[in-house]
Amino acid sequence: AIRDRQAAWVLARHDARLRAEIARGLTTVLRRYAWTGADADCRLWFRMQAEARRLNYEVDRNGNQWAWLGDPAAGDAVVTGSHLDSVPDGGAFDGPLGVVSAFAALDELRSRGVQFKRPFAITNFGDEEGARFGLACVGSRLTAGRLTKEQAYELRDADGVSLPQAMEAAGYDPEAIGPDPERLARIGAFVELHVEQGRALDLSGDAVGIASAIWPHGRWRYDFAGEANHAGTTRLVDRRDPMLTYAETVLSARREAELAGAVATFGKIAVEPNGVNAIPSLVRGWLDARAADQDALDTVIAGIETASRDHAARHGIDLTVVRESFTPVVEFAHALRDEIASVLGEKTPVLGTGAGHDAGILSESIPTAMLFVRNPTGVSHSPAEFAAEDDCVAGVLALADVLEGLACR
Ligand code: HGY
Ligand code: MN
Ligand code: MN
């Protein structure tokens, strides 16, 4: 199958229309999970974009893709990019807009005839959404040393396939994964362009904004263990039904989030045995919670767990809560942000966001910044995610201006 795909791409290399069609097709694939066939297609597309522009293509030890202009060893590189993977039934823009805009911005800079004075690269970070293995930003976390090889080896998908098995099946070497401080030390600035995942720019009437901060956020797994039994013959009073506790916990999460001015979501659930006519023995729900500051997040997390333990006690349910991941607040580098604001104009809106990004993960190691492109409905992590073509072009031009300011002067 991979050979067929490569053959199609080789044909596309000589046919711009076919290439555009394939690229459009890629972003209509709504389940672009790490190390799957859809991911391989996206990676092949990235590689072809790099080669078509005579950039030096490489894959780092963690499977992230890089396309270099100039010698990385010279140091102080300017890097831009995002990710191509998606959430389950995601959209075309979260991730791909940043990678496509990076290539388009390079084209724009070349058509302006600018000379790069610093090495420049475009990246595609692997497994940003964590849709398959449950942990977001795996590629950037590994590179930044914020996820160890041992921890990564423990990650498993819903079918029990481990991350190293999946990587190997996709043709990559999982033995090599680990921190990459030398690579990061060569980067002077990383700028990620992203579709806005809210309506601030729509409300302010701006096509492009600059990120200020990312809310602290994390994922918690709630295991509610009860007793499987017959749905028709078990008296209500005799049941230990974990679905009831789960349902009450969802309602409590909503209430606690409202009280704390935070957001809390149960968006994924697994039920055992998952039969229509069986009381479940186990309900496993994943909580995603985020808040503007750590205190509010701590309050909402503690409030939900306390309420859930009360519900569990009433229904005779054993509750286990495991924190699966956590990302502290990110305040983007002020100097870089100010530099970008001076290029784009001091009136450019500066926005915080509740969404996680590779730029946030890398911000502890290197100066990072983000640009947001207006999303008229604010909808994201859904096929309805959208940005108008004029705004996408405005995003590319803004990114080109920023990159020119950083790398060409
Ligand atoms: O879930 C997030 O915030 C990000 O889009 N990965
Ligand atoms: Mn996302
Ligand atoms: Mn994203």
mmCIF file with all atom_site columns, N, CA, C and O in Angstrom, residues 322-343:
data_model
loop_
_atom_site.group_PDB
_atom_site.id
_atom_site.type_symbol
_atom_site.label_atom_id
_atom_site.label_alt_id
_atom_site.label_comp_id
_atom_site.label_asym_id
_atom_site.label_entity_id
_atom_site.label_seq_id
_atom_site.pdbx_PDB_ins_code
_atom_site.Cartn_x
_atom_site.Cartn_y
_atom_site.Cartn_z
_atom_site.occupancy
_atom_site.B_iso_or_equiv
_atom_site.pdbx_formal_charge
_atom_site.auth_seq_id
_atom_site.auth_comp_id
_atom_site.auth_asym_id
_atom_site.auth_atom_id
_atom_site.pdbx_PDB_model_num
ATOM 1  N N  . VAL A 1 322 ? -6.721 8.722  37.730 1.00 0.00 ? 322 VAL A N  1
ATOM 2  C CA . VAL A 1 322 ? -5.307 8.766  37.330 1.00 0.00 ? 322 VAL A CA 1
ATOM 3  C C  . VAL A 1 322 ? -5.073 9.995  36.460 1.00 0.00 ? 322 VAL A C  1
ATOM 4  O O  . VAL A 1 322 ? -5.798 10.192 35.474 1.00 0.00 ? 322 VAL A O  1
ATOM 5  N N  . ARG A 1 323 ? -4.083 10.825 36.819 1.00 0.00 ? 323 ARG A N  1
ATOM 6  C CA . ARG A 1 323 ? -3.736 11.941 35.941 1.00 0.00 ? 323 ARG A CA 1
ATOM 7  C C  . ARG A 1 323 ? -2.857 11.413 34.809 1.00 0.00 ? 323 ARG A C  1
ATOM 8  O O  . ARG A 1 323 ? -1.768 10.909 35.063 1.00 0.00 ? 323 ARG A O  1
ATOM 9  N N  . GLU A 1 324 ? -3.332 11.497 33.583 1.00 0.00 ? 324 GLU A N  1
ATOM 10 C CA . GLU A 1 324 ? -2.570 10.931 32.454 1.00 0.00 ? 324 GLU A CA 1
ATOM 11 C C  . GLU A 1 324 ? -1.619 11.933 31.835 1.00 0.00 ? 324 GLU A C  1
ATOM 12 O O  . GLU A 1 324 ? -0.614 11.548 31.247 1.00 0.00 ? 324 GLU A O  1
ATOM 13 N N  . SER A 1 325 ? -1.945 13.207 31.907 1.00 0.00 ? 325 SER A N  1
ATOM 14 C CA . SER A 1 325 ? -1.004 14.206 31.391 1.00 0.00 ? 325 SER A CA 1
ATOM 15 C C  . SER A 1 325 ? -1.332 15.559 31.979 1.00 0.00 ? 325 SER A C  1
ATOM 16 O O  . SER A 1 325 ? -2.459 15.796 32.438 1.00 0.00 ? 325 SER A O  1
ATOM 17 N N  . PHE A 1 326 ? -0.317 16.417 31.973 1.00 0.00 ? 326 PHE A N  1
ATOM 18 C CA . PHE A 1 326 ? -0.525 17.764 32.504 1.00 0.00 ? 326 PHE A CA 1
ATOM 19 C C  . PHE A 1 326 ? 0.454  18.725 31.848 1.00 0.00 ? 326 PHE A C  1
ATOM 20 O O  . PHE A 1 326 ? 1.624  18.403 31.670 1.00 0.00 ? 326 PHE A O  1
ATOM 21 N N  . THR A 1 327 ? -0.037 19.878 31.466 1.00 0.00 ? 327 THR A N  1
ATOM 22 C CA . THR A 1 327 ? 0.827  20.912 30.888 1.00 0.00 ? 327 THR A CA 1
ATOM 23 C C  . THR A 1 327 ? 0.602  22.208 31.659 1.00 0.00 ? 327 THR A C  1
ATOM 24 O O  . THR A 1 327 ? -0.515 22.738 31.659 1.00 0.00 ? 327 THR A O  1
ATOM 25 N N  . PRO A 1 328 ? 1.642  22.712 32.332 1.00 0.00 ? 328 PRO A N  1
ATOM 26 C CA . PRO A 1 328 ? 1.452  23.945 33.100 1.00 0.00 ? 328 PRO A CA 1
ATOM 27 C C  . PRO A 1 328 ? 1.225  25.148 32.181 1.00 0.00 ? 328 PRO A C  1
ATOM 28 O O  . PRO A 1 328 ? 1.397  25.056 30.968 1.00 0.00 ? 328 PRO A O  1
ATOM 29 N N  . VAL A 1 329 ? 0.860  26.267 32.797 1.00 0.00 ? 329 VAL A N  1
ATOM 30 C CA . VAL A 1 329 ? 0.609  27.488 32.023 1.00 0.00 ? 329 VAL A CA 1
ATOM 31 C C  . VAL A 1 329 ? 1.840  27.838 31.188 1.00 0.00 ? 329 VAL A C  1
ATOM 32 O O  . VAL A 1 329 ? 2.980  27.607 31.603 1.00 0.00 ? 329 VAL A O  1
ATOM 33 N N  . VAL A 1 330 ? 1.592  28.336 29.980 1.00 0.00 ? 330 VAL A N  1
ATOM 34 C CA . VAL A 1 330 ? 2.683  28.799 29.109 1.00 0.00 ? 330 VAL A CA 1
ATOM 35 C C  . VAL A 1 330 ? 2.492  30.290 28.876 1.00 0.00 ? 330 VAL A C  1
ATOM 36 O O  . VAL A 1 330 ? 1.432  30.720 28.423 1.00 0.00 ? 330 VAL A O  1
ATOM 37 N N  . GLU A 1 331 ? 3.508  31.033 29.189 1.00 0.00 ? 331 GLU A N  1
ATOM 38 C CA . GLU A 1 331 ? 3.511  32.472 28.875 1.00 0.00 ? 331 GLU A CA 1
ATOM 39 C C  . GLU A 1 331 ? 4.535  32.626 27.758 1.00 0.00 ? 331 GLU A C  1
ATOM 40 O O  . GLU A 1 331 ? 5.723  32.349 27.961 1.00 0.00 ? 331 GLU A O  1
ATOM 41 N N  . PHE A 1 332 ? 4.091  32.993 26.546 1.00 0.00 ? 332 PHE A N  1
ATOM 42 C CA . PHE A 1 332 ? 5.037  33.054 25.425 1.00 0.00 ? 332 PHE A CA 1
ATOM 43 C C  . PHE A 1 332 ? 6.074  34.148 25.649 1.00 0.00 ? 332 PHE A C  1
ATOM 44 O O  . PHE A 1 332 ? 5.777  35.175 26.274 1.00 0.00 ? 332 PHE A O  1
ATOM 45 N N  . ALA A 1 333 ? 7.285  33.900 25.119 1.00 0.00 ? 333 ALA A N  1
ATOM 46 C CA . ALA A 1 333 ? 8.441  34.788 25.336 1.00 0.00 ? 333 ALA A CA 1
ATOM 47 C C  . ALA A 1 333 ? 8.075  36.240 24.994 1.00 0.00 ? 333 ALA A C  1
ATOM 48 O O  . ALA A 1 333 ? 7.666  36.527 23.868 1.00 0.00 ? 333 ALA A O  1
ATOM 49 N N  . HIS A 1 334 ? 8.229  37.112 25.960 1.00 0.00 ? 334 HIS A N  1
ATOM 50 C CA . HIS A 1 334 ? 7.784  38.500 25.760 1.00 0.00 ? 334 HIS A CA 1
ATOM 51 C C  . HIS A 1 334 ? 8.580  39.221 24.686 1.00 0.00 ? 334 HIS A C  1
ATOM 52 O O  . HIS A 1 334 ? 8.016  39.962 23.881 1.00 0.00 ? 334 HIS A O  1
ATOM 53 N N  . ALA A 1 335 ? 9.906  38.984 24.664 1.00 0.00 ? 335 ALA A N  1
ATOM 54 C CA . ALA A 1 335 ? 10.733 39.717 23.696 1.00 0.00 ? 335 ALA A CA 1
ATOM 55 C C  . ALA A 1 335 ? 10.320 39.352 22.270 1.00 0.00 ? 335 ALA A C  1
ATOM 56 O O  . ALA A 1 335 ? 10.152 40.241 21.412 1.00 0.00 ? 335 ALA A O  1
ATOM 57 N N  . LEU A 1 336 ? 10.111 38.048 22.018 1.00 0.00 ? 336 LEU A N  1
ATOM 58 C CA . LEU A 1 336 ? 9.722  37.601 20.682 1.00 0.00 ? 336 LEU A CA 1
ATOM 59 C C  . LEU A 1 336 ? 8.327  38.128 20.334 1.00 0.00 ? 336 LEU A C  1
ATOM 60 O O  . LEU A 1 336 ? 8.065  38.576 19.215 1.00 0.00 ? 336 LEU A O  1
ATOM 61 N N  . ARG A 1 337 ? 7.443  38.080 21.320 1.00 0.00 ? 337 ARG A N  1
ATOM 62 C CA . ARG A 1 337 ? 6.076  38.565 21.110 1.00 0.00 ? 337 ARG A CA 1
ATOM 63 C C  . ARG A 1 337 ? 6.095  40.047 20.738 1.00 0.00 ? 337 ARG A C  1
ATOM 64 O O  . ARG A 1 337 ? 5.409  40.487 19.817 1.00 0.00 ? 337 ARG A O  1
ATOM 65 N N  . ASP A 1 338 ? 6.912  40.812 21.465 1.00 0.00 ? 338 ASP A N  1
ATOM 66 C CA . ASP A 1 338 ? 6.991  42.257 21.189 1.00 0.00 ? 338 ASP A CA 1
ATOM 67 C C  . ASP A 1 338 ? 7.573  42.508 19.804 1.00 0.00 ? 338 ASP A C  1
ATOM 68 O O  . ASP A 1 338 ? 7.133  43.414 19.083 1.00 0.00 ? 338 ASP A O  1
ATOM 69 N N  . GLU A 1 339 ? 8.559  41.690 19.443 1.00 0.00 ? 339 GLU A N  1
ATOM 70 C CA . GLU A 1 339 ? 9.179  41.840 18.122 1.00 0.00 ? 339 GLU A CA 1
ATOM 71 C C  . GLU A 1 339 ? 8.124  41.591 17.035 1.00 0.00 ? 339 GLU A C  1
ATOM 72 O O  . GLU A 1 339 ? 8.045  42.323 16.045 1.00 0.00 ? 339 GLU A O  1
ATOM 73 N N  . ILE A 1 340 ? 7.306  40.549 17.255 1.00 0.00 ? 340 ILE A N  1
ATOM 74 C CA . ILE A 1 340 ? 6.262  40.212 16.281 1.00 0.00 ? 340 ILE A CA 1
ATOM 75 C C  . ILE A 1 340 ? 5.214  41.320 16.223 1.00 0.00 ? 340 ILE A C  1
ATOM 76 O O  . ILE A 1 340 ? 4.772  41.719 15.144 1.00 0.00 ? 340 ILE A O  1
ATOM 77 N N  . ALA A 1 341 ? 4.860  41.844 17.382 1.00 0.00 ? 341 ALA A N  1
ATOM 78 C CA . ALA A 1 341 ? 3.865  42.928 17.417 1.00 0.00 ? 341 ALA A CA 1
ATOM 79 C C  . ALA A 1 341 ? 4.395  44.148 16.675 1.00 0.00 ? 341 ALA A C  1
ATOM 80 O O  . ALA A 1 341 ? 3.641  44.840 15.982 1.00 0.00 ? 341 ALA A O  1
ATOM 81 N N  . SER A 1 342 ? 5.704  44.393 16.765 1.00 0.00 ? 342 SER A N  1
ATOM 82 C CA . SER A 1 342 ? 6.238  45.576 16.079 1.00 0.00 ? 342 SER A CA 1
ATOM 83 C C  . SER A 1 342 ? 6.220  45.361 14.562 1.00 0.00 ? 342 SER A C  1
ATOM 84 O O  . SER A 1 342 ? 6.065  46.308 13.806 1.00 0.00 ? 342 SER A O  1
ATOM 85 N N  . VAL A 1 343 ? 6.326  44.092 14.131 1.00 0.00 ? 343 VAL A N  1
ATOM 86 C CA . VAL A 1 343 ? 6.254  43.808 12.684 1.00 0.00 ? 343 VAL A CA 1
ATOM 87 C C  . VAL A 1 343 ? 4.805  43.893 12.197 1.00 0.00 ? 343 VAL A C  1
ATOM 88 O O  . VAL A 1 343 ? 4.513  44.481 11.156 1.00 0.00 ? 343 VAL A O  1
#
